[in-house]
Amino acid sequence: MNLNFPKKKKGNPMKLDYGTLISISPLELKNGLSIRSPKLKEIAALTFPAYQSYLGVLLLDIESYYSSMDKNMTDYFSNYSHQEKQTILQIREEYEGLSEEEKDGIMPIDIFSFDGKLLNDIADSLSFFLECQLQYSHEHKGFIQTTGKETFCSISRDIYTLVVTLILQRNGIFPSQTELEKPKFKSELARKLFYRTKEAESKREKGKNTNASMDLPNILSAVAARHPSLNMLNIWDITIYQLYDQFKRLQNNTLYDIQSMSVAAWGDGKNNFDPAQWYKNLNNEN
């Protein structure tokens, strides 16, 4: 058992344009892949917790995978056989024994391919967002279609990260460049310090977002109550990205209305008011 995989290909991940992000049409790729931004009614049918768990497995990288394993060691392996557990731990030992240059050639899917339960979770997630029933094939070193369809779809090792990045974008999640490209370290200590800092930052961000006001169901309800045309009867037909887009628009327009009323009442002697703010391209903030 070893980690002698083909070297990871370099290159910047594709960033989708605003028109594609707000579109209801699937994003068609080669190999029969069709990436959708699910409608709210599809997420509700799946259940909101299941939807969040699907996104969670796609957000995993090697460091967060092993970090989660450390935090939940007993529970994590509760449904694994002794042999499966030993295999996963052996792969981890081999990975952590690699040099930084060697680690740079390892992709997350290379590590995940030894974890059968995680592979099933990833396959379920990909199947939902791609509308193509997939399972992992060790023979093909990637995910392949398991049910009959006119167009065969597959996700090889080389395009896995790209496909995941595009799925996340269509669901309103934009990993930063530092998260997409693994940094190089001069020593093991430097690596540990970097990820320790990164984990602390992640905890702080999660702490900011634990406010129930930012939960998906609450955002949905708030937009339905505030939007001039969306309501609890028709909001279920928009996509998840469209929901987040309209939520940001409502926030921006609320600030615009407050500023415009202030200018109307008191004037704008310092010329701080921007009359074009209501149609500002908010997508540039991603």
Short mmCIF file of C-alpha atoms in Angstrom, two decimals, residues 69-286:
data_model
loop_
_atom_site.label_atom_id
_atom_site.label_comp_id
_atom_site.label_asym_id
_atom_site.label_seq_id
_atom_site.Cartn_x
_atom_site.Cartn_y
_atom_site.Cartn_z
CA MET A 69 -10.96 12.15 12.52
CA ASP A 70 -8.85 13.17 15.54
CA LYS A 71 -11.76 14.94 17.20
CA ASN A 72 -14.15 12.02 16.73
CA MET A 73 -11.80 9.03 16.66
CA THR A 74 -14.06 6.57 18.53
CA ASP A 75 -17.26 7.54 16.76
CA TYR A 76 -15.59 7.92 13.38
CA PHE A 77 -14.52 4.29 13.19
CA SER A 78 -17.57 2.82 14.91
CA ASN A 79 -18.97 1.46 11.63
CA TYR A 80 -15.64 0.34 10.16
CA SER A 81 -14.08 -3.10 10.35
CA HIS A 82 -10.71 -3.48 12.05
CA GLN A 83 -9.05 -3.91 8.66
CA GLU A 84 -10.69 -0.79 7.22
CA LYS A 85 -9.59 1.25 10.21
CA GLN A 86 -6.03 -0.03 9.99
CA THR A 87 -5.89 0.77 6.27
CA ILE A 88 -7.02 4.37 6.83
CA LEU A 89 -4.55 4.86 9.68
CA GLN A 90 -1.73 3.31 7.67
CA ILE A 91 -2.41 5.65 4.76
CA ARG A 92 -2.38 8.57 7.16
CA GLU A 93 0.97 7.48 8.57
CA GLU A 94 2.39 7.19 5.05
CA TYR A 95 1.02 10.60 4.09
CA GLU A 96 2.39 12.33 7.17
CA GLY A 97 5.78 10.75 6.49
CA LEU A 98 6.03 12.38 3.07
CA SER A 99 8.08 15.50 2.39
CA GLU A 100 6.21 18.74 1.71
CA GLU A 101 7.08 18.44 -1.98
CA GLU A 102 5.67 14.91 -2.08
CA LYS A 103 2.53 15.99 -0.22
CA ASP A 104 2.03 18.72 -2.79
CA GLY A 105 1.46 16.01 -5.38
CA ILE A 106 -1.32 14.34 -3.38
CA MET A 107 -4.92 15.34 -4.02
CA PRO A 108 -7.69 14.94 -1.40
CA ILE A 109 -9.43 12.26 -3.46
CA ASP A 110 -6.19 10.22 -3.35
CA ILE A 111 -6.52 10.01 0.44
CA PHE A 112 -10.30 9.66 0.48
CA SER A 113 -10.13 6.70 -1.90
CA PHE A 114 -9.07 4.49 1.02
CA ASP A 115 -12.12 5.47 3.12
CA GLY A 116 -15.10 3.52 1.81
CA LYS A 117 -17.74 5.21 3.96
CA LEU A 118 -16.54 8.69 3.04
CA LEU A 119 -16.49 7.71 -0.64
CA ASN A 120 -20.14 6.69 -0.36
CA ASP A 121 -20.99 10.03 1.25
CA ILE A 122 -19.14 11.92 -1.50
CA ALA A 123 -20.87 9.82 -4.19
CA ASP A 124 -24.28 10.65 -2.68
CA SER A 125 -23.41 14.35 -2.65
CA LEU A 126 -22.12 14.38 -6.22
CA SER A 127 -25.16 12.41 -7.41
CA PHE A 128 -27.50 15.04 -5.95
CA PHE A 129 -25.78 18.04 -7.48
CA LEU A 130 -25.07 16.37 -10.84
CA GLU A 131 -28.36 14.47 -11.24
CA CYS A 132 -26.31 11.44 -12.19
CA GLN A 133 -26.13 8.37 -9.96
CA LEU A 134 -22.46 7.82 -9.18
CA GLN A 135 -20.27 5.46 -7.20
CA TYR A 136 -16.51 5.32 -6.72
CA SER A 137 -14.59 2.85 -8.87
CA HIS A 138 -11.10 1.87 -7.76
CA GLU A 139 -10.56 0.37 -11.19
CA HIS A 140 -11.26 3.71 -12.92
CA LYS A 141 -9.78 5.77 -10.06
CA GLY A 142 -12.82 8.02 -10.00
CA PHE A 143 -16.60 8.20 -9.81
CA ILE A 144 -18.62 6.52 -12.55
CA GLN A 145 -22.29 6.28 -13.43
CA THR A 146 -24.19 3.32 -11.98
CA THR A 147 -27.55 3.64 -13.72
CA GLY A 148 -28.53 3.68 -17.38
CA LYS A 149 -28.53 7.04 -19.14
CA GLU A 150 -28.11 8.16 -22.75
CA THR A 151 -25.00 10.17 -21.85
CA PHE A 152 -22.42 8.46 -19.65
CA CYS A 153 -21.03 10.68 -16.90
CA SER A 154 -17.86 10.19 -14.90
CA ILE A 155 -15.49 12.13 -12.64
CA SER A 156 -11.84 11.16 -12.90
CA ARG A 157 -9.18 11.98 -10.33
CA ASP A 158 -7.88 14.80 -12.52
CA ILE A 159 -11.17 16.73 -12.66
CA TYR A 160 -12.58 15.91 -9.22
CA THR A 161 -11.35 19.13 -7.58
CA LEU A 162 -12.60 21.24 -10.49
CA VAL A 163 -16.05 19.63 -10.41
CA VAL A 164 -16.31 20.12 -6.63
CA THR A 165 -15.24 23.77 -6.94
CA LEU A 166 -17.92 24.41 -9.58
CA ILE A 167 -20.60 22.68 -7.49
CA LEU A 168 -19.71 24.82 -4.48
CA GLN A 169 -19.86 28.01 -6.55
CA ARG A 170 -23.32 27.12 -7.87
CA ASN A 171 -24.35 26.78 -4.22
CA GLY A 172 -22.97 30.17 -3.22
CA ILE A 173 -19.71 28.93 -1.68
CA PHE A 174 -16.44 30.41 -2.92
CA PRO A 175 -13.32 28.86 -1.36
CA SER A 176 -10.46 31.34 -1.25
CA GLN A 177 -7.41 30.83 -3.41
CA THR A 178 -5.35 29.85 -0.35
CA GLU A 179 -7.81 27.06 0.35
CA LEU A 180 -7.75 25.83 -3.25
CA GLU A 181 -3.97 25.84 -3.64
CA LYS A 182 -1.96 24.11 -0.95
CA PRO A 183 0.89 26.29 0.36
CA LYS A 184 4.47 25.01 0.59
CA PHE A 185 6.28 24.87 3.92
CA LYS A 186 9.96 24.80 4.78
CA SER A 187 9.40 22.54 7.78
CA GLU A 188 6.86 20.31 9.48
CA LEU A 189 6.61 22.84 12.31
CA ALA A 190 5.72 25.60 9.85
CA ARG A 191 3.02 23.38 8.36
CA LYS A 192 1.49 22.61 11.76
CA LEU A 193 1.55 26.26 12.80
CA PHE A 194 -0.13 27.30 9.55
CA TYR A 195 -3.00 24.84 9.89
CA ARG A 196 -3.36 25.54 13.61
CA THR A 197 -3.82 29.22 12.77
CA LYS A 198 -6.17 28.34 9.93
CA GLU A 199 -8.26 26.16 12.25
CA ALA A 200 -8.46 28.97 14.82
CA GLU A 201 -9.60 31.38 12.11
CA SER A 202 -12.19 28.87 10.97
CA LYS A 203 -13.54 28.55 14.51
CA ARG A 204 -13.82 32.33 14.79
CA GLU A 205 -15.71 32.50 11.50
CA LYS A 206 -18.01 29.68 12.56
CA GLY A 207 -18.61 31.51 15.81
CA LYS A 208 -19.74 34.55 13.84
CA ASN A 209 -22.06 32.43 11.74
CA THR A 210 -23.67 30.37 14.48
CA ASN A 211 -26.32 33.08 14.75
CA ALA A 212 -29.61 31.37 13.91
CA SER A 213 -30.45 34.39 11.76
CA MET A 214 -28.00 33.12 9.14
CA ASP A 215 -29.44 29.61 8.96
CA LEU A 216 -30.70 28.73 5.48
CA PRO A 217 -34.38 28.22 6.50
CA ASN A 218 -34.37 31.59 8.27
CA ILE A 219 -32.83 33.39 5.26
CA LEU A 220 -35.48 31.76 3.09
CA SER A 221 -38.26 32.94 5.39
CA ALA A 222 -36.81 36.46 5.68
CA VAL A 223 -36.52 36.90 1.91
CA ALA A 224 -40.08 35.62 1.42
CA ALA A 225 -41.36 38.15 3.97
CA ARG A 226 -39.37 41.12 2.63
CA HIS A 227 -39.15 40.60 -1.12
CA PRO A 228 -41.67 42.50 -3.31
CA SER A 229 -42.66 39.41 -5.33
CA LEU A 230 -41.25 36.28 -3.67
CA ASN A 231 -43.37 34.69 -0.96
CA MET A 232 -43.84 31.35 0.79
CA LEU A 233 -45.86 30.04 -2.15
CA ASN A 234 -43.43 30.72 -4.99
CA ILE A 235 -39.98 31.02 -3.38
CA TRP A 236 -39.46 27.26 -3.58
CA ASP A 237 -38.99 27.49 -7.35
CA ILE A 238 -35.83 29.62 -7.22
CA THR A 239 -32.34 28.16 -6.91
CA ILE A 240 -30.19 28.27 -3.80
CA TYR A 241 -27.82 30.74 -5.47
CA GLN A 242 -30.74 32.97 -6.48
CA LEU A 243 -31.88 32.99 -2.85
CA TYR A 244 -28.49 34.18 -1.60
CA ASP A 245 -28.32 36.70 -4.44
CA GLN A 246 -31.72 38.19 -3.55
CA PHE A 247 -30.82 38.19 0.15
CA LYS A 248 -27.72 40.29 -0.60
CA ARG A 249 -29.77 42.57 -2.86
CA LEU A 250 -32.36 43.17 -0.15
CA GLN A 251 -29.61 44.03 2.34
CA ASN A 252 -27.95 46.41 -0.13
CA ASN A 253 -31.22 48.06 -1.11
CA THR A 254 -32.24 48.54 2.52
CA LEU A 255 -29.03 50.51 3.13
CA TYR A 256 -29.64 52.43 -0.10
CA ASP A 257 -33.18 53.37 1.00
CA ILE A 258 -31.92 54.61 4.39
CA GLN A 259 -29.19 56.71 2.77
CA SER A 260 -31.50 58.13 0.11
CA MET A 261 -34.09 59.18 2.73
CA SER A 262 -31.34 60.80 4.77
CA VAL A 263 -30.10 62.73 1.72
CA ALA A 264 -33.66 63.78 0.88
CA ALA A 265 -34.15 65.12 4.39
CA TRP A 266 -30.73 66.60 5.18
CA GLY A 267 -28.94 66.92 1.87
CA ASP A 268 -25.58 65.50 0.81
CA GLY A 269 -23.07 68.26 1.39
CA LYS A 270 -20.07 65.90 1.31
CA ASN A 271 -21.29 64.05 -1.82
CA ASN A 272 -21.10 60.66 -0.10
CA PHE A 273 -24.34 59.34 -1.54
CA ASP A 274 -24.00 57.08 -4.59
CA PRO A 275 -27.28 56.99 -6.58
CA ALA A 276 -25.98 53.96 -8.52
CA GLN A 277 -25.49 51.85 -5.40
CA TRP A 278 -28.81 50.01 -5.84
CA TYR A 279 -27.54 48.24 -8.97
CA LYS A 280 -23.95 47.68 -7.81
CA ASN A 281 -22.49 44.35 -8.99
CA LEU A 282 -22.44 42.45 -5.70
CA ASN A 283 -20.95 39.38 -7.36
CA ASN A 284 -17.54 41.08 -7.41
CA GLU A 285 -17.37 40.59 -3.64
CA ASN A 286 -17.02 36.78 -4.00
#
